[in-house]
Coordinates of C-alpha atoms in Angstrom, one line a residue:
Chain A
M1 CA 0.5 0.3 0.3
R2 CA 2.9 2.2 0.8
T3 CA 4.2 1.7 -2.8
I4 CA 1.8 2.7 -4.2
K5 CA 0.7 6.0 -1.9
Y6 CA 4.9 7.0 -3.7
L7 CA 3.5 6.0 -6.7
L8 CA 1.1 8.7 -6.6
Q9 CA 2.8 10.8 -5.1
K10 CA 5.2 11.1 -8.2
E11 CA 2.7 11.0 -10.9
F12 CA 0.7 13.7 -9.8
R13 CA 3.8 15.8 -9.4
Q14 CA 4.5 14.7 -12.5
I15 CA 1.2 15.6 -13.9
F16 CA 0.7 18.7 -12.5
R17 CA 4.4 20.2 -12.8
N18 CA 4.1 19.8 -16.8
K19 CA 3.7 22.8 -18.4
A20 CA 1.9 21.4 -21.7
I21 CA -0.5 18.8 -21.0
L22 CA -2.0 20.5 -17.5
P23 CA -3.5 23.5 -19.6
L24 CA -5.3 20.8 -21.8
I25 CA -6.8 18.2 -19.6
L26 CA -8.8 21.7 -18.6
V27 CA -8.6 23.6 -22.0
V28 CA -9.1 20.6 -24.7
P29 CA -13.0 20.4 -23.4
I30 CA -14.4 23.3 -22.9
V31 CA -13.0 24.6 -26.7
Q32 CA -14.4 21.7 -27.8
L33 CA -17.4 21.4 -26.5
I34 CA -17.8 24.7 -26.9
I35 CA -17.3 24.2 -30.4
L36 CA -18.2 21.0 -32.2
P37 CA -21.6 21.4 -31.2
L38 CA -21.3 24.5 -33.4
A39 CA -20.5 22.9 -36.5
A40 CA -21.2 18.8 -36.2
N41 CA -24.3 19.7 -37.0
Y42 CA -26.9 18.1 -39.7
E43 CA -29.4 20.2 -39.5
V44 CA -29.1 21.7 -43.5
K45 CA -30.3 25.4 -44.1
N46 CA -29.3 27.7 -46.8
I47 CA -29.8 25.4 -49.1
N48 CA -29.3 27.2 -52.8
L49 CA -32.1 27.0 -55.1
S50 CA -32.0 28.7 -59.2
I51 CA -35.6 28.6 -60.3
V52 CA -37.1 28.9 -63.9
D53 CA -39.8 29.4 -64.5
H54 CA -42.2 30.1 -67.8
D55 CA -45.3 30.6 -65.8
H56 CA -44.7 32.9 -64.3
S57 CA -48.4 33.3 -63.0
A58 CA -49.9 34.4 -59.2
Y59 CA -50.2 30.3 -58.7
S60 CA -46.2 29.9 -59.3
R61 CA -44.8 33.2 -57.1
Q62 CA -47.3 31.9 -54.5
L63 CA -45.1 28.8 -54.7
I64 CA -41.9 30.4 -55.4
S65 CA -42.9 32.4 -52.0
K66 CA -43.7 29.3 -50.2
I67 CA -40.3 28.0 -50.4
T68 CA -38.3 31.1 -50.3
A69 CA -40.6 31.6 -46.7
S70 CA -39.9 28.1 -45.5
G71 CA -36.2 29.5 -44.7
Y72 CA -34.1 26.2 -44.8
F73 CA -33.8 28.0 -48.8
R74 CA -31.9 31.3 -50.4
L75 CA -32.9 31.9 -54.1
I76 CA -29.9 32.3 -56.5
G77 CA -31.5 34.0 -58.9
Y78 CA -34.4 32.8 -61.6
N79 CA -33.1 31.9 -64.8
H80 CA -35.1 31.7 -68.3
S81 CA -33.9 28.7 -69.3
Y82 CA -33.3 25.6 -67.5
D83 CA -29.7 24.8 -69.4
A84 CA -29.2 29.2 -67.1
A85 CA -30.5 27.3 -64.0
F86 CA -27.8 23.9 -64.8
R87 CA -24.2 25.6 -65.6
A88 CA -25.1 27.7 -62.3
V89 CA -25.4 24.2 -60.2
E90 CA -21.6 23.5 -62.7
S91 CA -19.7 26.2 -61.2
D92 CA -21.4 25.3 -57.6
K93 CA -23.5 28.2 -57.6
S94 CA -26.6 26.2 -56.4
D95 CA -27.6 23.2 -55.0
L96 CA -31.4 22.6 -56.7
V97 CA -33.8 23.5 -59.5
L98 CA -37.0 23.6 -59.5
E99 CA -38.9 24.3 -63.4
I100 CA -42.3 24.9 -63.6
P101 CA -43.6 24.8 -66.4
N102 CA -45.2 26.9 -69.1
G103 CA -49.1 27.2 -68.5
F104 CA -48.6 25.6 -64.6
E105 CA -51.3 27.0 -63.0
R106 CA -54.2 27.2 -65.9
N107 CA -52.7 22.8 -66.5
L108 CA -53.7 23.1 -62.8
I109 CA -57.0 24.9 -62.7
R110 CA -58.3 23.2 -65.5
E111 CA -56.9 19.8 -65.6
Q112 CA -56.7 19.6 -61.8
H113 CA -53.0 18.3 -62.7
E114 CA -49.7 19.5 -62.9
K115 CA -45.7 18.6 -63.1
V116 CA -43.0 20.1 -61.5
F117 CA -38.9 19.3 -61.7
I118 CA -36.4 19.1 -59.1
A119 CA -33.3 18.6 -60.3
V120 CA -30.5 18.6 -57.1
N121 CA -26.7 18.1 -57.9
A122 CA -25.8 15.5 -55.2
I123 CA -22.5 16.0 -55.3
N124 CA -22.9 16.7 -51.1
G125 CA -25.3 13.7 -50.3
V126 CA -27.1 15.1 -47.0
K127 CA -28.1 18.1 -48.8
A128 CA -28.9 16.8 -51.5
N129 CA -30.9 14.1 -49.4
L130 CA -32.1 17.0 -47.4
G131 CA -33.1 19.8 -50.1
G132 CA -35.2 17.3 -51.7
A133 CA -37.3 16.3 -49.5
Y134 CA -37.4 19.8 -47.2
L135 CA -38.5 20.8 -51.1
N136 CA -40.8 17.7 -51.7
S137 CA -42.7 18.3 -48.5
I138 CA -43.3 22.3 -49.0
I139 CA -44.7 21.0 -53.0
R140 CA -46.5 18.9 -51.1
D141 CA -48.5 20.8 -49.0
Y142 CA -48.3 23.6 -51.5
N143 CA -50.7 20.9 -53.5
M144 CA -52.8 20.4 -50.2
D145 CA -53.3 24.3 -50.3
V146 CA -54.6 24.4 -54.0
R147 CA -56.8 21.5 -53.8
T148 CA -59.0 23.0 -50.4
R149 CA -59.3 25.8 -52.6
L150 CA -60.0 24.6 -55.8
T151 CA -62.4 21.7 -55.1
I152 CA -66.1 22.3 -53.6
P153 CA -66.7 21.5 -50.6
S154 CA -69.5 18.5 -51.4
K155 CA -72.2 18.3 -48.7
T156 CA -72.4 14.4 -48.7
A157 CA -69.2 12.5 -48.7
S158 CA -65.6 13.7 -48.1
V159 CA -62.3 12.7 -49.1
P160 CA -61.3 10.7 -46.7
V161 CA -58.2 12.0 -45.4
F162 CA -55.5 10.6 -42.7
E163 CA -53.1 12.9 -41.6
I164 CA -49.5 11.9 -39.8
S165 CA -49.0 13.7 -36.8
A166 CA -45.2 13.4 -35.0
T167 CA -44.0 14.0 -31.4
N168 CA -40.5 14.1 -31.2
R169 CA -40.1 12.3 -27.5
F170 CA -37.1 13.4 -25.5
N171 CA -35.8 16.3 -27.9
P172 CA -39.1 17.7 -29.2
L173 CA -37.7 21.1 -31.1
M174 CA -34.9 18.0 -32.3
N175 CA -32.4 19.8 -30.7
Y176 CA -29.3 18.9 -32.7
H177 CA -27.4 20.1 -29.8
L178 CA -28.9 17.7 -27.3
F179 CA -27.8 14.4 -29.4
M180 CA -24.2 16.2 -30.2
V181 CA -23.0 17.2 -26.7
P182 CA -22.9 13.9 -24.5
G183 CA -22.0 12.8 -27.6
I184 CA -18.9 14.7 -28.1
L185 CA -18.2 14.7 -24.2
A186 CA -17.6 10.6 -24.0
F187 CA -16.0 11.4 -27.4
L188 CA -13.2 13.4 -25.0
V189 CA -13.0 11.4 -22.2
T190 CA -11.8 8.8 -24.5
M191 CA -9.9 10.8 -25.9
I192 CA -8.1 12.6 -22.6
G193 CA -7.6 9.1 -20.9
G194 CA -6.9 6.4 -24.1
Y195 CA -3.5 9.1 -25.4
L196 CA -2.6 10.5 -21.3
C197 CA -2.2 6.3 -20.4
A198 CA -0.1 5.4 -23.0
L199 CA 2.0 8.4 -23.6
N200 CA 2.8 8.4 -20.2
I201 CA 4.2 4.8 -19.3
V202 CA 5.6 4.7 -23.2
K203 CA 7.6 8.2 -22.3
E204 CA 9.2 6.0 -18.8
K205 CA 10.0 3.9 -21.7
E206 CA 12.1 5.8 -23.5
V207 CA 13.5 8.1 -21.4
G208 CA 14.8 5.0 -19.7
T209 CA 13.2 5.8 -15.8
I210 CA 11.2 2.0 -16.2
E211 CA 14.9 0.4 -16.3
Q212 CA 15.3 1.5 -12.9
I213 CA 11.9 0.5 -12.1
N214 CA 12.0 -2.7 -12.9
V215 CA 14.9 -3.2 -10.9
T216 CA 13.7 -2.1 -8.1
P217 CA 11.2 -5.0 -6.0
I218 CA 7.7 -3.0 -6.8
R219 CA 5.3 -5.7 -8.1
K220 CA 4.3 -4.9 -11.3
Y221 CA 0.1 -5.2 -9.9
H222 CA 1.7 -1.8 -8.2
F223 CA 3.1 -0.8 -10.6
I224 CA 0.3 -0.7 -13.3
F225 CA -2.3 0.2 -10.6
G226 CA 0.1 3.8 -9.5
K227 CA -0.2 4.6 -13.3
L228 CA -3.8 3.8 -14.3
L229 CA -5.3 5.4 -10.9
P230 CA -4.2 9.9 -11.7
F231 CA -5.2 9.2 -15.7
W232 CA -8.9 7.8 -13.9
V233 CA -8.9 11.2 -12.2
I234 CA -8.4 13.3 -15.1
G235 CA -11.3 11.4 -16.8
M236 CA -13.6 12.3 -14.1
V237 CA -12.6 15.9 -13.4
V238 CA -12.9 16.7 -17.4
F239 CA -15.9 15.0 -17.7
S240 CA -16.7 16.9 -14.3
L241 CA -15.5 19.9 -16.6
G242 CA -18.0 18.5 -18.7
L243 CA -20.8 18.7 -17.9
L244 CA -20.7 21.7 -16.6
V245 CA -20.1 23.7 -20.0
S246 CA -22.6 21.6 -20.9
W247 CA -24.8 23.2 -18.9
L248 CA -23.5 26.3 -19.2
V249 CA -23.7 26.9 -22.8
Y250 CA -26.7 24.1 -23.3
G251 CA -28.7 24.0 -20.8
I252 CA -28.4 21.0 -20.7
V253 CA -29.4 19.0 -17.1
P254 CA -29.0 14.8 -17.6
K255 CA -32.4 13.4 -17.1
G256 CA -31.3 10.9 -15.5
S257 CA -29.2 9.8 -12.0
I258 CA -25.8 12.3 -11.9
V259 CA -24.6 8.8 -10.3
L260 CA -25.4 6.3 -12.2
L261 CA -23.8 8.3 -15.1
Y262 CA -20.1 8.9 -13.0
G263 CA -20.7 5.1 -11.9
F264 CA -21.6 4.0 -15.1
L265 CA -17.9 6.4 -16.5
A266 CA -15.5 4.8 -13.5
V267 CA -16.2 1.5 -15.6
Y268 CA -15.9 3.0 -18.8
L269 CA -12.7 5.1 -17.8
L270 CA -10.9 1.5 -16.6
A271 CA -11.5 0.0 -20.0
V272 CA -9.9 3.2 -22.0
L273 CA -7.4 3.4 -19.1
G274 CA -7.2 -0.3 -20.4
F275 CA -6.4 0.1 -23.7
G276 CA -3.9 3.3 -23.2
L277 CA -1.5 0.6 -21.7
L278 CA -2.0 -2.0 -24.0
V279 CA -0.9 0.4 -26.7
S280 CA 2.1 1.0 -23.6
T281 CA 3.0 -2.4 -23.8
F282 CA 3.0 -2.6 -27.5
C283 CA 5.3 0.2 -28.6
E284 CA 8.7 1.6 -26.9
T285 CA 8.8 5.0 -28.7
Q286 CA 5.8 7.9 -27.6
Q287 CA 5.5 8.4 -31.7
Q288 CA 4.8 4.2 -31.9
A289 CA 2.6 4.5 -29.4
M290 CA 0.9 8.1 -30.6
F291 CA 0.5 6.7 -34.4
I292 CA -1.4 2.7 -33.2
A293 CA -3.8 5.5 -30.6
F294 CA -4.6 7.9 -33.1
F295 CA -5.5 4.7 -35.6
F296 CA -7.9 3.4 -33.2
V297 CA -9.6 7.1 -31.7
M298 CA -10.6 7.2 -35.3
I299 CA -11.7 3.8 -35.6
F300 CA -13.7 3.7 -31.8
I301 CA -15.0 7.6 -33.3
L302 CA -16.5 7.6 -36.4
M303 CA -17.6 4.1 -35.9
G304 CA -19.1 4.9 -32.1
G305 CA -22.5 6.3 -33.6
L306 CA -20.8 9.7 -32.1
F307 CA -21.5 11.1 -36.1
T308 CA -23.3 8.9 -38.1
S309 CA -25.7 6.1 -36.9
I310 CA -25.4 2.7 -35.9
D311 CA -28.7 1.1 -37.3
S312 CA -28.2 2.3 -40.8
M313 CA -24.6 0.3 -40.9
P314 CA -23.8 -1.7 -43.2
Q315 CA -23.8 -5.6 -41.1
W316 CA -20.0 -5.8 -41.1
A317 CA -19.7 -2.1 -39.2
K318 CA -22.1 -2.9 -37.3
V319 CA -20.1 -5.6 -36.0
I320 CA -16.6 -3.2 -35.5
A321 CA -19.3 -0.7 -34.1
A322 CA -20.6 -3.5 -31.6
L323 CA -16.9 -4.4 -30.2
N324 CA -15.9 -0.9 -29.8
P325 CA -15.9 0.1 -26.2
V326 CA -17.1 4.1 -27.6
T327 CA -20.2 3.1 -28.7
Y328 CA -21.8 2.0 -25.2
M329 CA -20.4 5.4 -23.6
I330 CA -22.2 7.1 -26.3
E331 CA -25.1 4.8 -26.7
V332 CA -25.3 5.6 -22.1
M333 CA -24.4 9.2 -22.6
R334 CA -27.9 10.5 -24.4
M335 CA -30.1 7.1 -22.3
I336 CA -29.7 8.6 -19.5
V337 CA -28.8 12.3 -20.7
L338 CA -31.5 12.9 -23.1
K339 CA -34.9 9.9 -21.6
G340 CA -33.2 9.4 -18.0
S341 CA -32.7 6.0 -18.6
R342 CA -31.8 4.5 -14.6
F343 CA -30.3 1.5 -13.5
A344 CA -31.7 -1.0 -15.7
D345 CA -32.0 -0.1 -18.6
I346 CA -28.3 0.1 -18.8
I347 CA -27.3 -3.0 -17.2
P348 CA -26.2 -5.1 -21.0
H349 CA -24.7 -1.5 -21.7
L350 CA -22.0 -2.3 -18.2
L351 CA -21.7 -5.7 -18.3
K352 CA -20.3 -5.6 -22.3
V353 CA -17.8 -2.4 -20.2
L354 CA -16.9 -4.4 -17.4
V355 CA -16.2 -7.3 -19.9
F356 CA -14.2 -4.7 -22.0
A357 CA -11.7 -3.3 -18.9
L358 CA -11.4 -7.0 -17.0
V359 CA -10.2 -7.6 -21.3
L360 CA -8.4 -5.3 -21.9
N361 CA -6.2 -4.8 -19.0
S362 CA -5.6 -8.5 -17.8
W363 CA -3.9 -8.7 -21.9
A364 CA -2.1 -4.8 -20.2
I365 CA -0.7 -6.7 -17.7
L366 CA 0.0 -9.9 -18.7
N367 CA 1.8 -8.1 -21.8
Y368 CA 3.9 -5.7 -19.5
R369 CA 7.2 -7.3 -18.4
K370 CA 9.8 -6.6 -16.1
T371 CA 11.9 -8.4 -17.7
N372 CA 13.6 -9.4 -21.3
Chain B
M1 CA 35.0 -14.9 2.2
E2 CA 31.2 -14.3 1.0
T3 CA 30.6 -15.3 -2.2
V4 CA 27.5 -12.5 -3.4
I5 CA 27.2 -12.9 -7.0
K6 CA 28.1 -17.0 -8.4
T7 CA 27.4 -17.2 -12.3
H8 CA 27.4 -20.7 -13.9
E9 CA 28.0 -20.2 -17.4
L10 CA 25.4 -18.2 -17.7
T11 CA 24.6 -17.4 -21.5
K12 CA 22.1 -15.1 -23.3
R13 CA 21.3 -15.8 -27.4
Y14 CA 19.4 -13.4 -29.5
G15 CA 18.6 -16.7 -32.2
D16 CA 21.3 -17.3 -33.5
F17 CA 24.1 -14.9 -31.6
I18 CA 25.0 -14.9 -28.7
A19 CA 25.6 -11.7 -26.9
A20 CA 27.4 -13.5 -23.8
N21 CA 28.5 -17.1 -23.8
A22 CA 28.7 -19.2 -20.2
I23 CA 29.8 -17.1 -18.1
S24 CA 30.5 -18.2 -14.8
L25 CA 33.0 -16.0 -12.4
E26 CA 32.4 -15.9 -8.7
V27 CA 32.0 -11.7 -7.1
Y28 CA 33.3 -11.1 -2.9
K29 CA 31.2 -9.6 -0.8
G30 CA 32.4 -5.6 -0.2
E31 CA 35.1 -6.4 -3.4
I32 CA 35.1 -3.8 -5.9
F33 CA 34.7 -6.0 -9.9
G34 CA 36.0 -4.6 -13.1
F35 CA 33.9 -5.8 -15.6
L36 CA 35.5 -4.5 -18.7
G37 CA 35.2 -5.2 -22.3
A38 CA 35.0 -3.3 -26.1
N39 CA 32.1 -1.8 -26.9
G40 CA 29.2 -4.6 -28.7
A41 CA 31.4 -7.6 -25.6
G42 CA 28.1 -8.1 -24.1
K43 CA 28.1 -6.8 -20.7
T44 CA 25.4 -4.8 -20.5
T45 CA 23.7 -8.3 -22.2
A46 CA 25.5 -10.1 -18.5
M47 CA 24.6 -6.8 -15.9
R48 CA 21.3 -7.3 -16.9
M49 CA 21.3 -10.8 -16.6
L50 CA 22.5 -10.4 -13.0
C51 CA 20.0 -7.8 -12.6
G52 CA 16.9 -9.8 -13.5
L53 CA 15.7 -7.5 -16.7
S54 CA 16.8 -10.3 -18.9
T55 CA 16.5 -13.5 -17.9
P56 CA 19.1 -15.7 -19.2
S57 CA 19.1 -18.7 -22.1
S58 CA 20.7 -21.1 -20.2
G59 CA 22.8 -21.7 -17.4
S60 CA 22.6 -20.3 -13.7
A61 CA 23.4 -17.4 -11.4
E62 CA 23.2 -16.0 -7.3
I63 CA 22.8 -13.1 -6.7
A64 CA 22.9 -12.7 -2.6
G65 CA 22.2 -16.1 -2.2
Y66 CA 18.9 -16.3 -4.1
D67 CA 18.6 -17.5 -7.7
I68 CA 18.2 -15.4 -10.6
Y69 CA 15.0 -17.9 -12.0
R70 CA 12.5 -18.2 -9.1
Q71 CA 13.2 -14.9 -7.0
T72 CA 13.8 -12.1 -8.8
E73 CA 11.7 -10.3 -6.3
Q74 CA 14.3 -10.8 -3.7
V75 CA 16.8 -10.5 -5.6
K76 CA 16.1 -7.3 -6.9
K77 CA 15.4 -5.8 -2.6
N78 CA 19.3 -6.9 -2.0
I79 CA 20.7 -5.1 -5.5
G80 CA 21.0 -1.1 -6.4
Y81 CA 21.4 -0.6 -10.3
M82 CA 23.1 2.6 -12.3
S83 CA 22.6 2.1 -16.4
Q84 CA 23.8 3.5 -18.6
K85 CA 21.1 6.6 -19.5
F86 CA 20.4 8.3 -17.2
S87 CA 17.4 7.4 -15.3
L88 CA 15.9 9.9 -11.9
Y89 CA 13.4 11.8 -13.4
E90 CA 14.1 14.3 -14.3
D91 CA 10.5 16.5 -13.4
L92 CA 11.3 15.1 -10.3
T93 CA 13.6 17.3 -7.4
V94 CA 16.4 16.2 -5.9
M95 CA 15.0 15.6 -2.6
E96 CA 11.9 13.8 -4.5
N97 CA 13.3 11.1 -5.9
I98 CA 15.8 10.3 -2.5
R99 CA 11.6 10.1 -1.7
F100 CA 10.4 8.2 -4.3
F101 CA 13.2 5.0 -5.2
G102 CA 13.8 5.8 -1.2
G103 CA 9.7 4.6 -0.5
I104 CA 9.2 2.3 -2.9
Y105 CA 12.6 0.6 -1.7
G106 CA 10.6 0.4 1.8
L107 CA 12.0 2.7 3.1
G108 CA 10.0 4.4 6.3
S109 CA 9.1 8.4 6.3
K110 CA 11.7 8.8 8.7
D111 CA 14.9 7.5 7.6
I112 CA 13.7 8.3 3.8
R113 CA 14.2 11.9 5.3
L114 CA 17.4 11.6 7.6
K115 CA 19.0 8.5 4.4
G116 CA 18.4 11.6 2.0
Q117 CA 19.3 14.9 4.1
A118 CA 22.6 12.7 4.9
L119 CA 23.1 11.7 1.2
I120 CA 22.4 15.7 0.6
K121 CA 24.6 16.5 2.3
Q122 CA 27.4 14.4 1.3
L123 CA 26.6 14.9 -2.2
G124 CA 26.8 19.1 -1.0
L125 CA 23.7 19.6 -3.5
E126 CA 22.0 21.5 0.1
S127 CA 21.6 24.6 -2.2
E128 CA 20.3 22.3 -5.0
E129 CA 17.8 20.5 -3.2
K130 CA 14.7 21.8 -4.2
K131 CA 15.6 22.0 -7.9
L132 CA 14.6 19.8 -10.9
V133 CA 17.0 16.8 -11.4
G134 CA 17.0 17.9 -15.1
S135 CA 18.8 20.8 -14.5
L136 CA 21.7 19.8 -12.9
P137 CA 25.3 19.2 -14.8
L138 CA 25.7 15.6 -15.5
G139 CA 29.0 14.9 -12.8
W140 CA 26.1 16.4 -10.5
K141 CA 23.2 13.7 -11.9
Q142 CA 25.6 10.3 -11.7
K143 CA 26.2 11.4 -8.5
L144 CA 22.9 11.5 -8.1
A145 CA 22.1 8.2 -9.1
F146 CA 24.6 6.9 -7.7
S147 CA 24.0 7.9 -4.0
V148 CA 19.6 7.3 -5.2
A149 CA 20.8 3.6 -5.9
I150 CA 22.7 2.5 -2.4
L151 CA 19.9 4.4 -0.5
H152 CA 18.2 0.7 0.4
S153 CA 22.5 -0.8 1.9
P154 CA 21.7 -3.6 -1.9
K155 CA 23.9 -6.0 -0.8
I156 CA 25.6 -5.6 -4.6
V157 CA 25.1 -2.4 -6.7
F158 CA 25.4 -2.1 -10.4
L159 CA 27.3 0.4 -12.6
D160 CA 26.7 0.3 -16.2
E161 CA 29.7 2.8 -17.5
P162 CA 28.6 5.2 -14.6
T163 CA 31.3 7.8 -15.2
G164 CA 30.9 8.0 -18.8
G165 CA 30.8 11.8 -20.1
V166 CA 31.9 12.8 -17.2
D167 CA 34.7 15.4 -16.3
P168 CA 38.1 14.0 -14.1
L169 CA 37.9 15.6 -11.5
T170 CA 33.8 14.5 -10.7
R171 CA 35.0 11.1 -11.8
R172 CA 37.8 11.3 -8.9
Q173 CA 34.5 12.4 -7.1
F174 CA 32.5 9.6 -8.0
W175 CA 34.7 6.6 -7.7
D176 CA 36.2 8.6 -3.6
L177 CA 31.8 7.4 -3.3
I178 CA 32.4 3.6 -4.4
Y179 CA 35.2 3.2 -2.5
E180 CA 32.9 4.7 0.6
A181 CA 29.8 1.9 -0.4
A182 CA 32.4 -0.6 -0.4
D183 CA 34.0 0.4 3.0
R184 CA 30.2 0.0 4.4
G185 CA 30.1 -3.7 3.0
I186 CA 28.7 -2.7 -0.5
T187 CA 29.7 -5.5 -3.3
I188 CA 30.4 -3.2 -6.5
F189 CA 30.2 -4.4 -9.9
V190 CA 30.8 -1.7 -12.5
T191 CA 31.9 -1.3 -16.5
T192 CA 33.9 1.2 -17.2
H193 CA 36.1 1.8 -20.9
Y194 CA 38.6 4.0 -18.6
M195 CA 41.5 2.2 -17.6
D196 CA 42.9 4.4 -15.1
E197 CA 39.4 2.7 -13.1
A198 CA 40.5 -0.1 -13.7
E199 CA 43.0 0.0 -11.5
Y200 CA 41.3 0.7 -9.2
C201 CA 39.5 -2.3 -8.9
G202 CA 40.2 -5.1 -6.8
R203 CA 39.7 -8.1 -9.5
L204 CA 38.7 -7.5 -13.0
S205 CA 37.5 -9.4 -15.6
I206 CA 37.6 -8.7 -19.6
M207 CA 35.4 -9.3 -21.8
V208 CA 35.7 -9.8 -25.3
D209 CA 32.9 -10.7 -28.1
G210 CA 30.6 -12.4 -25.2
N211 CA 32.9 -14.4 -23.5
V212 CA 35.2 -13.7 -20.0
K213 CA 38.7 -13.8 -21.5
A214 CA 40.3 -13.0 -18.2
L215 CA 39.5 -12.8 -14.4
D216 CA 42.4 -11.4 -11.7
T217 CA 43.2 -8.2 -10.3
P218 CA 44.7 -5.4 -12.3
S219 CA 48.6 -6.3 -11.2
A220 CA 48.6 -10.6 -12.3
L221 CA 46.5 -9.7 -14.7
K222 CA 49.5 -7.3 -16.3
E223 CA 52.2 -9.9 -14.7
Q224 CA 50.6 -12.3 -17.2
Y225 CA 50.4 -10.4 -20.7
H226 CA 53.9 -9.3 -20.1
A227 CA 52.3 -5.3 -19.5
T228 CA 53.2 -2.5 -18.0
S229 CA 50.2 -0.9 -17.9
M230 CA 45.8 -1.5 -17.9
D231 CA 45.7 0.0 -21.6
D232 CA 48.1 -3.0 -23.1
V233 CA 46.1 -5.7 -20.9
F234 CA 43.0 -4.5 -23.0
Y235 CA 44.6 -4.4 -26.4
E236 CA 46.2 -7.5 -26.3
L237 CA 42.9 -9.1 -25.2
A238 CA 40.1 -6.7 -27.6
R239 CA 42.3 -6.7 -30.5
G240 CA 41.4 -11.1 -31.9
A241 CA 37.4 -9.8 -31.0
K242 CA 36.4 -10.1 -34.5
R243 CA 32.8 -8.5 -33.5
S244 CA 32.7 -4.3 -33.5
E245 CA 30.0 -1.9 -32.1

């Protein structure tokens, strides 16, 4: 026990004395939480729209003003022909072309039937998809308006129409911050914990101080525990800072129990630190450790459901996501913070993360050798 | 005389390469044993096996009466080690290093304080006590590293080229520290490339290509090789070496 006391004393002294790392531990979570959620936003606005109106009628103008009033589109200009509009798309000035045919109003009233044409620039897939969908729904809406106006109300029977009325649970305003911030917090804790832990041990190898440790009678698991605990504490501190920032900046207060959140984090951090430890046992230099950790952290983040939904991944990718501890942390963060999930709801996640922690740490301890 | 290091045909192989070949030697309590050899002769490999940093491929060895295979932790309690690379923590102060290494060798806090203060006084580091070790000149660092290596009063201390890159005056002071430790009954096992230092040793061995080619007192070796200085003895033996850096 006394050995551990000395180890911890040394470790904390070194961390607090490190002029590069200490500020980073404090500044990174604050800056990333303030900047990232604002940028990492799926909401598509400012879709550039070109309109080719061959009709110039009251109806076509109504449609256009309805579209521009929605706030999603920015009208780039009216073109006299589709070719001219398409040139705007080609030169990247425009994302969407809406072509209203000649006789739009006349056909709509007389024939009760008309078509408009939409062309989408699909280079930016997300923008194209959402832009097309927004435009479609606005036109559909307009269509309803026109129908109610043109149909003579019949006394006998009305046309049966059913409408879908949807409610967004847990995030009623579909606020992306609410969705992104807990995920980014999970990612931050992973990065800081994993990197710092891996680099710290490899640094001792690089400098040569680990030799001096290895000739002492210190026990392997004492040494490893002495390395894990400081970073576990740092992980907790970073997380608390992050929670504070997300409350102050975004007004996010976890719906569920804070104790549960920290309880899960405590286990999750063990898994993350185990990962860092394992990386360090395979590396001789900080450069190697940095690259290996970077490689895995990239996969962890991109395949952990932070930016893209795991449910829409192909089967093979789902398998990778299931083998990724970050997946569970992000999920549990969103569950507890947004849904207010209880202990019983996160038991499966907790068990899986516990397995990760056990496997990664045991592997690292087995792989760490005082002799070679 | 009490034997504190006893090896029998200790060998380390890396694939086809035999870094240290069947080393058999005995070192007695309180003696200063010089372990000489050209670069790449296998000195560090042999020393790392004796310290428990490296597992031998074959052969046996007892350090302070403990088997290096089965009683590694006991061996480690009874030895001190100072590697070629400076290996105190540069981002800790002099006193913090002393406290840390004293602590993990299981010394009590009072013991650490007393021994630490004595050590700082002996080295004349009173005004540097609160400075980071990284800011000290190399010679002072080496003296400090040696003193920390013997802080827990080990039976044997292994020194791997402790005076490399150090000025002649500091080297003298360093050897004064070594003599003092030997007087207290600590066995010194030291490698060096300085032949004047070899003359200071009680006995010494010279390694060539992984084998111990000679082992005796400096004067006996000079007589055996009809040489006037240790320099000549070393040239005579090392000239036959096939390995080089």
